[in-house]
CSV table of C-alpha atoms in Angstrom, one decimal:
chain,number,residue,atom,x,y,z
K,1,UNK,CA,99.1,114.7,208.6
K,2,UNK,CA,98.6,111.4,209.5
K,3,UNK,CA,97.5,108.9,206.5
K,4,UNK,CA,94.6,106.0,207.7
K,5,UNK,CA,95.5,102.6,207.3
K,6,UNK,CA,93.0,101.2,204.6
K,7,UNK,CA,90.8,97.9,206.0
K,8,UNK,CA,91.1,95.5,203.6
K,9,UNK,CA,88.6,93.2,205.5
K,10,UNK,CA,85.2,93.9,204.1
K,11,UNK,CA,82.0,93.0,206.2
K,12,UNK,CA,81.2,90.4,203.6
K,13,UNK,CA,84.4,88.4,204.5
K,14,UNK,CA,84.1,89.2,208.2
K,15,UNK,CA,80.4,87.9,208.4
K,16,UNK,CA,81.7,84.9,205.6
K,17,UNK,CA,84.4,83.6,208.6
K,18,UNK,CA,82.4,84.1,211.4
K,19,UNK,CA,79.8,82.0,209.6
K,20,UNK,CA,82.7,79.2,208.7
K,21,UNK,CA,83.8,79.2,212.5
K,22,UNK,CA,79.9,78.7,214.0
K,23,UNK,CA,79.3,75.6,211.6
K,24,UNK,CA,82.4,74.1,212.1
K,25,UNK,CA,82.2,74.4,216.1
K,26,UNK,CA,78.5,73.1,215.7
K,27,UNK,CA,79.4,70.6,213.8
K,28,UNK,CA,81.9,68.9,215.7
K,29,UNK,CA,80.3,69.8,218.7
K,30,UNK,CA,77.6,67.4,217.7
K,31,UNK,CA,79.6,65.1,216.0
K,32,UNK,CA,81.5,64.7,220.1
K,33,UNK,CA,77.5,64.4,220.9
K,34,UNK,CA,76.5,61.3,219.5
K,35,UNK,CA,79.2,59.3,219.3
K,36,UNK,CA,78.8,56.0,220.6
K,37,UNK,CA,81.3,55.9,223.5
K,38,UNK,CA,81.1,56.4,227.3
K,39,UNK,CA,80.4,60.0,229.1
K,40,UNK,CA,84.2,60.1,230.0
K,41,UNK,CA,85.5,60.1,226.9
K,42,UNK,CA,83.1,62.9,225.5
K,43,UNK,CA,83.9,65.2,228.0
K,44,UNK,CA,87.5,64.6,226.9
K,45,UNK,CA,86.9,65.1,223.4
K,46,UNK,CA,84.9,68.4,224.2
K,47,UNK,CA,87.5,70.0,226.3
K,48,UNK,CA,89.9,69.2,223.2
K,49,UNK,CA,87.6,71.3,221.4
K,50,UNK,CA,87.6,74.1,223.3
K,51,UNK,CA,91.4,73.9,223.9
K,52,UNK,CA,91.4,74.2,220.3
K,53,UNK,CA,89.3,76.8,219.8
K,54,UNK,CA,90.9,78.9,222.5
K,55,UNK,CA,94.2,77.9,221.1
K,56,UNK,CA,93.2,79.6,217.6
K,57,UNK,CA,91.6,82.7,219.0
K,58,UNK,CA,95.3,83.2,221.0
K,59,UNK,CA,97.6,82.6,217.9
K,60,UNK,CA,95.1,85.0,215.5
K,61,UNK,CA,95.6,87.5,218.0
K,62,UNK,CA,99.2,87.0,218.4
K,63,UNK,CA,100.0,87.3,214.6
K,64,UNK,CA,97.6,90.3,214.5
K,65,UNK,CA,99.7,91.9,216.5
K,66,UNK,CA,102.5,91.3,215.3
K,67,UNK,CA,101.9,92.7,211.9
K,68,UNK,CA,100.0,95.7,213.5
K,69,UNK,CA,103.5,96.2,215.5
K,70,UNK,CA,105.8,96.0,211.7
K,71,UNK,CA,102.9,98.4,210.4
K,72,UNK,CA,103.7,100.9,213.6
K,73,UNK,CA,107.8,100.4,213.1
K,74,UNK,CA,107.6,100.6,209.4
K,75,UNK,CA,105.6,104.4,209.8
K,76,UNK,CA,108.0,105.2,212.2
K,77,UNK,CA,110.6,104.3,210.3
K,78,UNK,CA,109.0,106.2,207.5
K,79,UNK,CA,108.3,109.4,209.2
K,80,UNK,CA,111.8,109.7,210.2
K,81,UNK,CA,112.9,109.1,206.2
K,82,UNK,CA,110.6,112.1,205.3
K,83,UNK,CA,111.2,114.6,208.5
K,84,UNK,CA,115.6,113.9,207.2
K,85,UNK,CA,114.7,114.3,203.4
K,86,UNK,CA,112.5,117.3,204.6
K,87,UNK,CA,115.7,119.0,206.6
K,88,UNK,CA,118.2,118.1,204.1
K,89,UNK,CA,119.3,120.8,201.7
K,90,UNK,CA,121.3,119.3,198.5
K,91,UNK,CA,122.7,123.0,197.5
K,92,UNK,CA,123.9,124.1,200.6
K,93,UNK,CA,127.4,124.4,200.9
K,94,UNK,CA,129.5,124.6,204.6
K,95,UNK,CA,131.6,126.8,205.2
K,96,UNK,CA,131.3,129.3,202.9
């Protein structure tokens, strides 16, 4: 038996972040757009954006795993606990 992780993200919250992420890219996006400066240094600011961005994406996926890999260890861990506790006999006595 094998219990299911709960998902504490709910689609509200998904769709709420998602949304956050699009205006703030937009936004800057066009912000890099019309500023008054030369070509050159809006194509620097824009690949700072996407380095950013990409940069973001890399570390939320990083620390996702990470806790997914303590949530993996920690039933592990907790599987082994029950399958000892389930072996163990308090009243028996060796030897006798």
């Amino acid at each position: 038996m094998t219990a299911r992780v709960p998902n504490r993200t709910t689609s509200a919250y998904f769709l709420q972040a998602a949304a956050s992420f699009a205006l703030a890219t937009v936004a800057l996006a066009l912000g890099i757009a019309y500023l008054p400066v030369s070509a050159w240094v809006r194509a620097f600011l824009s690949v700072g954006l996407l380095y950013a961005i990409t940069s973001a994406f890399t570390l939320a996926k990083v620390v996702r795993d990470r806790q997914e890999e303590g949530a993996i260890t920690s039933r592990v861990d907790q599987a082994r606990l029950e399958k000892l506790l389930s072996e163990h006999d308090p009243f028996k006595v060796d030897g006798v």
